[in-house]
Structures are given as structure tokens and as C-alpha cells.
mmCIF file of C-alpha atoms and ligand atoms in Angstrom:
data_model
loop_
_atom_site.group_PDB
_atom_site.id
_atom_site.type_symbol
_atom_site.label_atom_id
_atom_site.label_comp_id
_atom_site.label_asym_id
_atom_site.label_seq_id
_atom_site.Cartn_x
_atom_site.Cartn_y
_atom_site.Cartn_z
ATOM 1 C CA UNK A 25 91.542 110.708 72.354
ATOM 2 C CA UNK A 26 90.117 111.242 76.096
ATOM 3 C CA UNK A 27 87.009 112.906 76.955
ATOM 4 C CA UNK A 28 87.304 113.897 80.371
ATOM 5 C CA UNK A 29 83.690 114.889 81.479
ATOM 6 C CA UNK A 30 83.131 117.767 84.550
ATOM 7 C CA UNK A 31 83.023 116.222 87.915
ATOM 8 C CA UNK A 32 78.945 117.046 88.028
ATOM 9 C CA UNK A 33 78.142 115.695 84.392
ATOM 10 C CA UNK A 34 74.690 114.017 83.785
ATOM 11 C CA UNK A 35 73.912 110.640 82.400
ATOM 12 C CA UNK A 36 72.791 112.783 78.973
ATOM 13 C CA UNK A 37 75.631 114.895 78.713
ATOM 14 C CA UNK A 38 77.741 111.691 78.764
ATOM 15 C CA UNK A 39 75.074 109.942 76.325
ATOM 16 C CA UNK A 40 75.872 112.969 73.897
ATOM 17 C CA UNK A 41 79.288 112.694 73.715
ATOM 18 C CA UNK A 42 79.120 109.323 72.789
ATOM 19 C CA UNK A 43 76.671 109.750 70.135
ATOM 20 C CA UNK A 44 79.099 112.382 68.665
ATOM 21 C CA UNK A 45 81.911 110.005 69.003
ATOM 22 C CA UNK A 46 79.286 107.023 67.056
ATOM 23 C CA UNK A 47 78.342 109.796 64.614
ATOM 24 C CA UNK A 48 82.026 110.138 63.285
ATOM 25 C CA UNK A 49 82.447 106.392 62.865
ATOM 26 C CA UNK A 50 84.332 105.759 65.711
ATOM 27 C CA UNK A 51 84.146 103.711 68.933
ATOM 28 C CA UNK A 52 83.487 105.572 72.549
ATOM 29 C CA UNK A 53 85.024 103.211 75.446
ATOM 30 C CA UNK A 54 83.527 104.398 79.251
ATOM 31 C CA UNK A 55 86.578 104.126 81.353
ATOM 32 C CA UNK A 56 85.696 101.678 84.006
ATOM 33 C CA UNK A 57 86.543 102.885 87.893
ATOM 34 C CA UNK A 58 88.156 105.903 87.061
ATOM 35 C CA UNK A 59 87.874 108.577 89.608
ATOM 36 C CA UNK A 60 86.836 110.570 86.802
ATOM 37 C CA UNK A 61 84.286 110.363 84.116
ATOM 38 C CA UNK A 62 85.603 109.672 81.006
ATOM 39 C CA UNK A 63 85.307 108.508 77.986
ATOM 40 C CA UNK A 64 88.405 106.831 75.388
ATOM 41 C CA UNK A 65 88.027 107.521 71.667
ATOM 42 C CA UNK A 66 89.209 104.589 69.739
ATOM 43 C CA UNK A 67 89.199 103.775 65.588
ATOM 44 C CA UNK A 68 90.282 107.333 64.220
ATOM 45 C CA UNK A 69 92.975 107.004 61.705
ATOM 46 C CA UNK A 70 94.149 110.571 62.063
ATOM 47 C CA UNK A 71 94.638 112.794 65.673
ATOM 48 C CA UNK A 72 91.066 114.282 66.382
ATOM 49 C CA UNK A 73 90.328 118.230 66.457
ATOM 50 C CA UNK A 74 89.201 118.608 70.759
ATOM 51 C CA UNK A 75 87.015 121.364 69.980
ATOM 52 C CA UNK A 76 84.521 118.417 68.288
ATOM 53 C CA UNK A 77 84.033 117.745 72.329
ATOM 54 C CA UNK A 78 84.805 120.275 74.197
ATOM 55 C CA UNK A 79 82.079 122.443 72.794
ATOM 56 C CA UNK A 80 79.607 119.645 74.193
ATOM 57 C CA UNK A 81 77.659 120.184 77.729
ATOM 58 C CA UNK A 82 79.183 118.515 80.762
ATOM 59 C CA UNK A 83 83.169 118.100 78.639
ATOM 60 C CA UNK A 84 86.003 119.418 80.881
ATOM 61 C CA UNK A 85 88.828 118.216 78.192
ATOM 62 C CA UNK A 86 89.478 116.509 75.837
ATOM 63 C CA UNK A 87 93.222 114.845 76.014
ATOM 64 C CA UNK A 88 95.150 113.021 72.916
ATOM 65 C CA UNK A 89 96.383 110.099 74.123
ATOM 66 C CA UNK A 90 100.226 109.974 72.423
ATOM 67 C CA UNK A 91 100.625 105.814 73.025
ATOM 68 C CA UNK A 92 99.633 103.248 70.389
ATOM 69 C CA UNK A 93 98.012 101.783 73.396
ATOM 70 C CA UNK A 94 95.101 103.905 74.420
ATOM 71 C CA UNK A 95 93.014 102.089 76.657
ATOM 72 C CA UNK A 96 95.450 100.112 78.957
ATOM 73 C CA UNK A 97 97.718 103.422 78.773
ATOM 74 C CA UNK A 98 98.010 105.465 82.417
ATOM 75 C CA UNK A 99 97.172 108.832 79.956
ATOM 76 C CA UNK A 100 93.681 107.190 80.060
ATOM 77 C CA UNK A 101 93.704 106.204 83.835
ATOM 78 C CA UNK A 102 95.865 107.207 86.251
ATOM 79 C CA UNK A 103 94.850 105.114 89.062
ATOM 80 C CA UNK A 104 95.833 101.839 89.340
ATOM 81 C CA UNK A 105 93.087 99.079 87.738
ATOM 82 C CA UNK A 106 91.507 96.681 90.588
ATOM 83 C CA UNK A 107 90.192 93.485 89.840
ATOM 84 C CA UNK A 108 88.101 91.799 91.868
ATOM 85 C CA UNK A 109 88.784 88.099 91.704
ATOM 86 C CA UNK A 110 86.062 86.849 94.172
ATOM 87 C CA UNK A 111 86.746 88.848 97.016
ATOM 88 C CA UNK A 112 90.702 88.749 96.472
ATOM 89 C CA UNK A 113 92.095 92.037 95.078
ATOM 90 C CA UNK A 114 94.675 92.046 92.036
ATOM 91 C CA UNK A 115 96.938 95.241 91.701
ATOM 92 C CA UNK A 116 95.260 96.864 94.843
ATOM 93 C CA UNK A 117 97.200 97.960 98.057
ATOM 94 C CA UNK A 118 98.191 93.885 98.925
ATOM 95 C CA UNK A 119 100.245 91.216 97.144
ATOM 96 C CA UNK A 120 98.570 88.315 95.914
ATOM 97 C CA UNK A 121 99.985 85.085 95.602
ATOM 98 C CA UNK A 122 98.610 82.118 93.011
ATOM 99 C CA UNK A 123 100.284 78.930 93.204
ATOM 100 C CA UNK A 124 100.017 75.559 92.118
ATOM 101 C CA UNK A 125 100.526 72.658 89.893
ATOM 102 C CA UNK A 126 101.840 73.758 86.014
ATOM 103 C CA UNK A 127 99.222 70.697 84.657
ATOM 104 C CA UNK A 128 96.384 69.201 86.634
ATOM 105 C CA UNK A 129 97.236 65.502 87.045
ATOM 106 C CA UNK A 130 95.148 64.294 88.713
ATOM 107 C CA UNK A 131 92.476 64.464 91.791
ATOM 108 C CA UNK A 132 95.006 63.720 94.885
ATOM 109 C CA UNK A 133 97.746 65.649 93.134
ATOM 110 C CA UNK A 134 95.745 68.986 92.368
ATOM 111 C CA UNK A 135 93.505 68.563 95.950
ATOM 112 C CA UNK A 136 97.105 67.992 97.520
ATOM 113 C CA UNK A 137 98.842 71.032 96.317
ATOM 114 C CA UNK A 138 95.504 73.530 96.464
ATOM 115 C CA UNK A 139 95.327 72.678 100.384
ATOM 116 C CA UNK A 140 99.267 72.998 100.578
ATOM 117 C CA UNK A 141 99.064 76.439 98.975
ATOM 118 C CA UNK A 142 95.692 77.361 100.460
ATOM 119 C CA UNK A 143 97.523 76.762 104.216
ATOM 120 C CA UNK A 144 100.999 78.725 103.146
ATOM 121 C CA UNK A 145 98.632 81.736 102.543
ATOM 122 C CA UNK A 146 98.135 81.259 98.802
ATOM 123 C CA UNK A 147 94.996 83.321 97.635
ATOM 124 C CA UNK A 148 94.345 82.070 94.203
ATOM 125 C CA UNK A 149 95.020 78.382 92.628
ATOM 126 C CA UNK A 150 96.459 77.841 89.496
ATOM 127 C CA UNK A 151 96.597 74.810 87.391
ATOM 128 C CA UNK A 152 96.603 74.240 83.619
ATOM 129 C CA UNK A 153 93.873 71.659 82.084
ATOM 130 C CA UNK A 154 94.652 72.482 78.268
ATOM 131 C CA UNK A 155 98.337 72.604 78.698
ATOM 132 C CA UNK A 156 100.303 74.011 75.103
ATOM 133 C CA UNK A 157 103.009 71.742 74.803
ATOM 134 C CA UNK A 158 105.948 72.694 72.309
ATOM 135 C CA UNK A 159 106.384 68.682 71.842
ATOM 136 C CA UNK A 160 102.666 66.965 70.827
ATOM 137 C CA UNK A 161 103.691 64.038 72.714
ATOM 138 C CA UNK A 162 104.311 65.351 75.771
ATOM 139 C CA UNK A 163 101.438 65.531 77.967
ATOM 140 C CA UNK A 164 98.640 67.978 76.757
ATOM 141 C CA UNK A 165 96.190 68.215 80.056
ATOM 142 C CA UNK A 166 93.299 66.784 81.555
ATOM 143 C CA UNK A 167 90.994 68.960 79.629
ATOM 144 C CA UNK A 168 87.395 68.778 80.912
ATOM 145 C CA UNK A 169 88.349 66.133 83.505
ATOM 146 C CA UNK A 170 90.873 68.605 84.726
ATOM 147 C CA UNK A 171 88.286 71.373 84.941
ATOM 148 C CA UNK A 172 86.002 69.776 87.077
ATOM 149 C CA UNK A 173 89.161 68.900 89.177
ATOM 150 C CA UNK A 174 89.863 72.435 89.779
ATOM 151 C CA UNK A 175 86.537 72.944 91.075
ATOM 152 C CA UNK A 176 86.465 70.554 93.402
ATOM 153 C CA UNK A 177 89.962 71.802 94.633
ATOM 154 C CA UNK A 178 88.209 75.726 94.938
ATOM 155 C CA UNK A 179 85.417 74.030 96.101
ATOM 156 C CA UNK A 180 87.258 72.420 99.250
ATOM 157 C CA UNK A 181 89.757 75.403 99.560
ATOM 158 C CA UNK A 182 87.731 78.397 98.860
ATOM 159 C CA UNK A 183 90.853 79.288 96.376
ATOM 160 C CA UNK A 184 89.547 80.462 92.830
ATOM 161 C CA UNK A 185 90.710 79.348 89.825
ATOM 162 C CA UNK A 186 93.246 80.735 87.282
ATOM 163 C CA UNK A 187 93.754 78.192 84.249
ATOM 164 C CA UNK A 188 94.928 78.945 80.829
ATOM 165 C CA UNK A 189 92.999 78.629 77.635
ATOM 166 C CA UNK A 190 94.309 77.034 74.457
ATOM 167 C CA UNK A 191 92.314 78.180 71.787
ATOM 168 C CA UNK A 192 88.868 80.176 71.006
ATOM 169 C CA UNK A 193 87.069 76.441 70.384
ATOM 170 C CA UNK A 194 87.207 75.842 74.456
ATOM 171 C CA UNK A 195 86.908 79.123 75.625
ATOM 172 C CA UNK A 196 83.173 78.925 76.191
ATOM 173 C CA UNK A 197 83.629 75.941 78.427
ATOM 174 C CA UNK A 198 87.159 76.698 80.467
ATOM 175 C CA UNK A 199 85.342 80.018 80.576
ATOM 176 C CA UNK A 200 82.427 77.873 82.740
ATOM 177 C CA UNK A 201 85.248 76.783 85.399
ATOM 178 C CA UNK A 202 87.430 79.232 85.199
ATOM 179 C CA UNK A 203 87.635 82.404 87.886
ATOM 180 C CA UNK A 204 90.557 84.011 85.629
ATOM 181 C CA UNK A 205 91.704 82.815 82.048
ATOM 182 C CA UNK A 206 95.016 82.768 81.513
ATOM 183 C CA UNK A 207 97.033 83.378 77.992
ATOM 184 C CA UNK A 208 99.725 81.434 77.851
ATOM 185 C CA UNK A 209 103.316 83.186 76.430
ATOM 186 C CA UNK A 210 102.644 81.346 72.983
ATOM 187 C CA UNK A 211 99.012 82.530 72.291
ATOM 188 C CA UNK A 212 99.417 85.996 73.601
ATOM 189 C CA UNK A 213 99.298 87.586 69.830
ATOM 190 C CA UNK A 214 96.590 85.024 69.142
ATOM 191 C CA UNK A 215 94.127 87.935 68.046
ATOM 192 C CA UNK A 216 90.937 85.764 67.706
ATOM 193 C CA UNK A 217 91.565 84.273 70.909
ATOM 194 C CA UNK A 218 92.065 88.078 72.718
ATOM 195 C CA UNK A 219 89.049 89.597 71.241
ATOM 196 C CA UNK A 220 86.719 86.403 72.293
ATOM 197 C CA UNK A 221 88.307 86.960 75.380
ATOM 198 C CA UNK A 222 87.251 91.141 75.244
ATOM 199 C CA UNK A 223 83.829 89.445 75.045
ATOM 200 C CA UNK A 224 83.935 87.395 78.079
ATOM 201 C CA UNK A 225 83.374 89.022 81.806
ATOM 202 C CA UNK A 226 86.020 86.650 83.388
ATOM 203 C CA UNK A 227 89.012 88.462 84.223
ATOM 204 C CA UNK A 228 92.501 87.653 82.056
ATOM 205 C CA UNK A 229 95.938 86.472 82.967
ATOM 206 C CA UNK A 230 97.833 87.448 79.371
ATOM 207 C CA UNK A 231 101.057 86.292 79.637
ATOM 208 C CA UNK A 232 104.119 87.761 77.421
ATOM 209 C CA UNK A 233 105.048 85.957 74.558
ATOM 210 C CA UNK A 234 108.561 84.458 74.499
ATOM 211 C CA UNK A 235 109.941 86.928 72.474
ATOM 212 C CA UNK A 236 107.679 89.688 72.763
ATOM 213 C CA UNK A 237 108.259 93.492 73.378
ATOM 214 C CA UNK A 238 106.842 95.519 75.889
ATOM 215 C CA UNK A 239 104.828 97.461 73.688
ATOM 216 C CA UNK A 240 103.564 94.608 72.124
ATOM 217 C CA UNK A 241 101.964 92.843 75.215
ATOM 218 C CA UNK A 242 100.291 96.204 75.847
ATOM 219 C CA UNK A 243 98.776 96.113 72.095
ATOM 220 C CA UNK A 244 97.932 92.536 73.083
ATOM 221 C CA UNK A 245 96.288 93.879 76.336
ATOM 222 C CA UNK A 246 94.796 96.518 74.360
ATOM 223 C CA UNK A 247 92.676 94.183 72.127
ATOM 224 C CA UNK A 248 91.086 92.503 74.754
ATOM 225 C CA UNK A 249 90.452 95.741 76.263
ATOM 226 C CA UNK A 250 89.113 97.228 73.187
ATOM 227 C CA UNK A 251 86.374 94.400 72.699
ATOM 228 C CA UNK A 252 85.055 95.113 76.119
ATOM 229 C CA UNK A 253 86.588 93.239 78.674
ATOM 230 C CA UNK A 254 88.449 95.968 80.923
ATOM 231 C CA UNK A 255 90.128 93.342 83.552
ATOM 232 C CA UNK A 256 93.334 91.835 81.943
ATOM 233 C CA UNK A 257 96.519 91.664 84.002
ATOM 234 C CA UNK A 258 100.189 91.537 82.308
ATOM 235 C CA UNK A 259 102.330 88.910 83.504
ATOM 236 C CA UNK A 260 105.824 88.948 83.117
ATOM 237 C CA UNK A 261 107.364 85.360 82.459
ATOM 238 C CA UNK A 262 111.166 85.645 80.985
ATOM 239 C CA UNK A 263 111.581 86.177 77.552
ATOM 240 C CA UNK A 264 114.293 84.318 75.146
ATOM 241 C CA UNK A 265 117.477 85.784 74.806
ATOM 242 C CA UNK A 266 121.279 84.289 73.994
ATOM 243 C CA UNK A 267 121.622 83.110 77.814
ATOM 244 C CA UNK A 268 121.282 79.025 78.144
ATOM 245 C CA UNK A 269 122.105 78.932 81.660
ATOM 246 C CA UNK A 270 118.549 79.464 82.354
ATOM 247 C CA UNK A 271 115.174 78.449 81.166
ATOM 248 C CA UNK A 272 113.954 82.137 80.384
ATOM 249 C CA UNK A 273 115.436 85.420 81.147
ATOM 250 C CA UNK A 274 113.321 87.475 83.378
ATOM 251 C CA UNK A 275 113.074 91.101 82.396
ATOM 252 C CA UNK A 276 112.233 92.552 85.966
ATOM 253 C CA UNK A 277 112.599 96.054 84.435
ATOM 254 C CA UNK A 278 109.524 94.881 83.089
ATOM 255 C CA UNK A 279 107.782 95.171 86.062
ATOM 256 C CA UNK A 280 108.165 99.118 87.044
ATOM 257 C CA UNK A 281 107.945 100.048 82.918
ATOM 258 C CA UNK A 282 104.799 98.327 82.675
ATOM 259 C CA UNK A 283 103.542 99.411 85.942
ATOM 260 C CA UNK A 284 104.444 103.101 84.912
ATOM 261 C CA UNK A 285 103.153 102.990 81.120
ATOM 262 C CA UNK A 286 100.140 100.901 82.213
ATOM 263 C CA UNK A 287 97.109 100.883 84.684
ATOM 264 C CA UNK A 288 96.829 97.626 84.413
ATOM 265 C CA UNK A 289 98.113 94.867 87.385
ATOM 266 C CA UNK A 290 101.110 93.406 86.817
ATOM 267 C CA UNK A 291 102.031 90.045 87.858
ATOM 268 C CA UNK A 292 105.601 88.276 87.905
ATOM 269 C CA UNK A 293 106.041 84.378 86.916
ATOM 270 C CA UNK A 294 109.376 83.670 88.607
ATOM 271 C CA UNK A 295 108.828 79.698 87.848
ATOM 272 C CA UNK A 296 109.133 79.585 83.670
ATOM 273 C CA UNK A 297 111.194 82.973 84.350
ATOM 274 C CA UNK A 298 114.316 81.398 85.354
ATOM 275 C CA UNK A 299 112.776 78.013 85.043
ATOM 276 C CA UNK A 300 115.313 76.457 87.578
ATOM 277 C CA UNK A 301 113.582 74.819 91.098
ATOM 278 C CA UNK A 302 116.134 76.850 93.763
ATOM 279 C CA UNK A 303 116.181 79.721 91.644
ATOM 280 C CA UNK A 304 112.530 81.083 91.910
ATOM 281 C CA UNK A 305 112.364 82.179 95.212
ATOM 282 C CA UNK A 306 115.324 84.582 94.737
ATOM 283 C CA UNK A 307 113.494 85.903 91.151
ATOM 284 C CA UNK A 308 109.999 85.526 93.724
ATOM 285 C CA UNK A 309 111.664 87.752 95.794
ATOM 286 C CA UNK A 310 113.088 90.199 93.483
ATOM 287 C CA UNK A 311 109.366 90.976 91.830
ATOM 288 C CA UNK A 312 107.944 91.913 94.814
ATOM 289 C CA UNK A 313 110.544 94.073 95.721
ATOM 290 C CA UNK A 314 110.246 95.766 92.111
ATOM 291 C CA UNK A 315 106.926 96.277 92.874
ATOM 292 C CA UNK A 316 104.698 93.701 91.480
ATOM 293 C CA UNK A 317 100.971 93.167 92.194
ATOM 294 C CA UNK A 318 101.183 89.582 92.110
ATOM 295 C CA UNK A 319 103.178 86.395 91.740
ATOM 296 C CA UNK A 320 102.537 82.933 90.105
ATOM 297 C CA UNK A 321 104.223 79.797 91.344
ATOM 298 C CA UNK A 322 104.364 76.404 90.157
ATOM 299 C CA UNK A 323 104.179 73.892 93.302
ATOM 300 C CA UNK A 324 104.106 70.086 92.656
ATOM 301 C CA UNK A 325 103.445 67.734 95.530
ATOM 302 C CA UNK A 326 105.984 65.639 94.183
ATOM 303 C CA UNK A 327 108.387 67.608 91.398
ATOM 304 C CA UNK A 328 110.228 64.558 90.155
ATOM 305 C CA UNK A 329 107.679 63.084 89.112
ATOM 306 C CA UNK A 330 105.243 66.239 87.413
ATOM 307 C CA UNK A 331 104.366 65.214 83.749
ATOM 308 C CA UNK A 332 105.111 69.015 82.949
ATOM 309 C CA UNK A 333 107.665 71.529 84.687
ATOM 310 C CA UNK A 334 109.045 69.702 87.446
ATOM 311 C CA UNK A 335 112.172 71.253 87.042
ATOM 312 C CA UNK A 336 111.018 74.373 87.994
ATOM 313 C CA UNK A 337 107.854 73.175 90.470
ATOM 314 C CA UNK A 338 108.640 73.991 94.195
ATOM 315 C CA UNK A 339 107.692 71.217 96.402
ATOM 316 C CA UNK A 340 104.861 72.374 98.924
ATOM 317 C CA UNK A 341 107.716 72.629 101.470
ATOM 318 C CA UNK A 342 109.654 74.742 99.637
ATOM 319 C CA UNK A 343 106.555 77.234 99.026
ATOM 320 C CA UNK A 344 105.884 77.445 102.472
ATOM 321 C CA UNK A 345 109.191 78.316 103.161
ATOM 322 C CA UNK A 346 109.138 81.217 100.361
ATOM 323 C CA UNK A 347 105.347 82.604 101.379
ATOM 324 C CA UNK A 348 107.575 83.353 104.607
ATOM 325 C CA UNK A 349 110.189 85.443 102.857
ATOM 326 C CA UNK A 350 107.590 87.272 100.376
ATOM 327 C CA UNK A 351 105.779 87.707 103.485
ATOM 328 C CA UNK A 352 108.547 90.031 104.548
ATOM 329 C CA UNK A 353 109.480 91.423 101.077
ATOM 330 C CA UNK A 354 106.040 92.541 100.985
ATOM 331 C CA UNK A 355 105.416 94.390 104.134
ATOM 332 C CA UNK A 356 108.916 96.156 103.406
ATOM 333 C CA UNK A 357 107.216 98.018 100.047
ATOM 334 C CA UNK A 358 104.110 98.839 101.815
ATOM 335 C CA UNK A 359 102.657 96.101 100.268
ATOM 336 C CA UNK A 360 101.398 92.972 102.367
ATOM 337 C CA UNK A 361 100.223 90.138 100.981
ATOM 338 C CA UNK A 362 96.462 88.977 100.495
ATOM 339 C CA UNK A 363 94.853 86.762 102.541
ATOM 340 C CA UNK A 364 91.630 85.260 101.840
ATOM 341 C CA UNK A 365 88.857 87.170 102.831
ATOM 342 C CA UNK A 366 87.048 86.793 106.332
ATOM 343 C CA UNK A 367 90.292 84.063 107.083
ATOM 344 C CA UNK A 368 93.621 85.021 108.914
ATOM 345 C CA UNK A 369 96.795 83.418 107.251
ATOM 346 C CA UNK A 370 97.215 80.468 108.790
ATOM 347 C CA UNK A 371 100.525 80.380 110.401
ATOM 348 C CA UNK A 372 102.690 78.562 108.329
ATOM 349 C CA UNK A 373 104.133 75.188 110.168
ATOM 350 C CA UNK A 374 108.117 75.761 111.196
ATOM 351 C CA UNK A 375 109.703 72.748 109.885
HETATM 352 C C1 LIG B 417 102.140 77.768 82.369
HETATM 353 O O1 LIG B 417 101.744 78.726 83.049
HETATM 354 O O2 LIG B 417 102.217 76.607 82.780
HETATM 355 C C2 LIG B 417 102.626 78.073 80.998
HETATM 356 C C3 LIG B 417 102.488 77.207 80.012
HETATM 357 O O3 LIG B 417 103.192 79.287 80.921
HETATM 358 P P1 LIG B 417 103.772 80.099 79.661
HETATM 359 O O4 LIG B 417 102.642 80.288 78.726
HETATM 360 O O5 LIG B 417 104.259 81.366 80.295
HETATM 361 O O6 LIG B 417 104.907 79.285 79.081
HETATM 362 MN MN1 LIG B 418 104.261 75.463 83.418
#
């Protein structure tokens, strides 16, 4: 359920409601941002009679929320979540772009590609330092080294950090380097992991799992959500189907649904999404034009010889060369990309 509060409420009327919601055993979540006041109702087994809220000071309405996600459901919050990754804005009014290596490899390598991606008008850096590998004897990351590798690369770029985290025993310290903590596809139903994560204040990249539903990367959202941590953004990434021409399928329908069903950003992985080098600017291309808030790219300085995802890895040519198509793509749907804040995009070299 959905308390909506009146547009003048006071701090105690709101404190009321949630010690009625408390008082039945159940857990009041403060919408964060909302234009509104109000207040989600989560942990009732049964739908809840309104008039236990509406007959409270200061309660314009209370709403039943018909998804089995409440709290990352647009019936909770129309307007589209923000997050604030320092200073660059995910599922706002521009498009951001995070590129980079899939593993960190080492210092030239990951300083190489942030600059390369920093000057083709990249806003956020990605690079994996606890890499899950489905072989374990193909490279596994960096780990701490690769951390403090990443830092030095936002350090000299100004580009923060998305990195994925393995598993709830190195959460504390990726959480340490980290400016947003991605899920990776295979951990996204890894329910420990999600509800440290609701814990944390560092914003989420959950990525959906390689067979997963729709509905079920919203539950997934939804835990973290429900354990506090309101800023998680849904990445689409292909999903498995009976197609072997291509790494992944991408499910691009995913994009509007998600963006319809959900408040929450939504960002498109074109790279493990088709998973074939010339093929990810078209499926690049294609996001933004359905609409997405964001795009992650895997750049290598040098594909052929990546220790994971070459295949798929543009070199930083290549990304250059798509930045300058999104570019357009993005300014078409009213939706220009991000540039780094207090910087102009620097004009990307003609080559
Ligand atoms: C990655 O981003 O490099 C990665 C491992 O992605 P996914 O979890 O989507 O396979
Ligand atoms: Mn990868």
C-alpha cells in the first residue's frame, strides 16, 4: 500500500503514520524524491483496509499498489528516479555513457582506455576487478590491485567508477573504491548479496540474469530497495535463448517495459548483448533510440589480446567513432548525452 500524505503535511503527521504502519507489524518505506510525500507499506500478507490511514491527520490517500514489486513500481513514483553519481546524472533528462575495459589488466591498460573514453565523452568508467568467470581458470581479476587501479584511473580522469561485486565477503572493500556496484547477470538473484547491498549508500548497477524475467529483475531490484538503498539501476544485457548466432539476445523491448513498469533508470549493455565486436554499435544505437538512460561499453586498448571479452571489446577507435553516432541518436529523442560536469565534450579527433 501507498500513503500519499497532503501537500502541507507536518513532520508529525508523517511520524504518525508510520508508527501506525510499525504498530501493525509492518515496514513504512519514505519514498525518496518524490514530488509528493509518501510513504510505501511493505510486509502485509493480505491487501490492507485504507481507512487504517486515511482517518490519520495530514493522509490524502491511501493507494494499493497491484504489482508484486512495490517499491521500484511507477504506482509508487511516477517520476522518473535520479541518481546522482558524483555530479553525473543517471535516468535524468541526458544520456550517460560508461565505458571501458570488461577486466582491469593492468595499470597502462586501464589508465589507457579511461583517458580514451574520458576524451570520446565517456562520463563514467567501468572495469571489473572481481571478474565471475563461468571457467575457474580463466582469468578471475585483479582484485584489490585492480581497485586501487581504478582509482588512480578516476583519479587522473575525473571519471567515477562502476565495478562489479562478486560476493557479500568483498563488498565492504569494493564498496571503499567503488562509485557504483555493479551485479553481474549471474549474481542478480543472489539475495544475501542484494540486501547487503540495500544496506550500502553506493548506488547499484543490477544486471539481469541470463535467463531471467522481467518481473524477476524488478523483485531483484525490489530487495535492494526494500533494505534501504533506493538508487539501483536495471541493466539490460541479452538474455539466453535458442539463437547461437550471437553471444546473448538482447531484449530491447526490455527497455520501454521496464521504463514504463519501473521508476527506476534503465541502462542497456549492447557489448555481452550481442557479444559480437561490429555488432554493438548498431544494438548501442538501437537502446538509445528505445529510450534508454544509459549505455555500458566494453573498450579494450588492444581487443586481441583482452584476457576477458575481447570479442566483444571495441577498440578506443571504434568507441570514438560510436560516441559520434549516439551523439546524434541522442539529441534525436530529446535526450543528449552527459558530459562531465563544469567540462565541454572534447571534440572527438576525425580520423
Ligand atoms: C561484465 O560486465 O563484464 C559482466 C561480467 O557482465 P554480465 O554479468 O552481464 O555477464
Ligand atoms: Mn565482460
Amino acid at each position: 500500500m501507498l500513503i500519499v500524505m497532503k501537500p502541507r503535511c507536518t513532520p508529525d503527521e508523517v511520524e504518525q503514520v508510520t508508527e501506525r504502519v510499525r504498530s501493525l507489524g509492518l515496514t513504512p518505506h519514505p519514498i525518496p524524491g518524490a514530488q509528493r510525500v509518501a510513504i510505501g507499506i511493505t510486509g502485509n500478507k493480505g491487501p490492507l483496509e485504507p481507512e487504517l490511514f486515511t482517518t490519520l491527520p495530514g493522509v490524502a490517500d491511501a493507494l494499493r499498489v497491484s504489482q508484486p514489486f512495490k517499491l521500484v513500481s511507477r504506482e509508487v513514483k511516477e517520476e522518473d528516479t535520479v541518481i546522482d553519481v558524483g555530479g553525473v546524472k543517471v535516468g535524468g533528462d541526458h544520456v550517460v555513457v560508461m565505458a571501458g575495459p570488461c577486466s582491469v589488466e593492468s595499470r597502462e591498460q586501464i589508465l589507457e582506455a579511461a583517458h580514451a573514453v574520458r576524451a570520446a565523452g565517456a562520463t563514467l568508467l567501468r572495469g571489473g576487478a572481481y571478474k565471475p568467470r563461468t571457467s575457474p581458470y580463466e582469468f578471475q581479476g585483479l582484485r584489490e590491485e585492480g581497485l586501487k587501479l581504478l582509482a588512480l584511473a578516476r583519479e587522473q580522469t575525473g571519471l567515477k567508477v562502476v565495478t562489479e561485486v562478486k560476493d557479500t565477503e568483498t563488498l565492504p572493500l569494493v564498496a571503499e573504491y567503488a562509485d557504483v556496484l555493479q551485479v553481474g547477470a549471474r549474481n542478480m538473484q543472489n539475495f544475501s548479496l542484494l540486501e547487503k547491498l540495500g544496506r550500502t549508500d553506493k548506488p547499484v548497477l543490477l544486471k539481469r540474469g541470463l535467463s531471467a524475467t522481467l518481473k524477476e529483475l524488478l523483485m531483484a531490484a525490489e530487495y535492494i530497495v526494500a533494505s534501504g538503498n533506493h538508487r539501483v539501476m536495471l541493466c539490460e544485457r541479452g538474455i539466453r535463448t535458442f539463437e547461437t548466432m550471437t553471444r546473448n539476445t538482447v531484449d530491447i523491448n526490455a527497455v520501454p517495459v521496464l521504463k514504463t513498469l519501473s521508476h527506476l533508470p534503465v541502462v542497456l549493455d549492447p557489448s555481452h548483448g550481442v557479444g559480437i565486436r561490429k555488432h554493438v554499435p548498431a544494438i548501442a544505437r538501437a537502446g538509445v533510440a528505445a529510450g534508454a538512460d544509459a549505455l555500458v561499453i566494453e573498450v579494450h586498448p588492444c581487443p586481441e589480446k583482452a584476457l576477458s571479452d575481447g570479442q566483444q571489446s571495441l577498440t578506443c577507435g571504434e568507441f570514438e567513432g560510436l560516441m559520434r553516432q549516439v551523439e546524434q541518436i541522442a539529441r534525436a529523442v530529446g535526450k543528449p548525452l552527459s558530459t562531465l560536469a563544469g567540462t565541454a565534450r572534447p571534440q572527438a579527433k576525425r580520423r
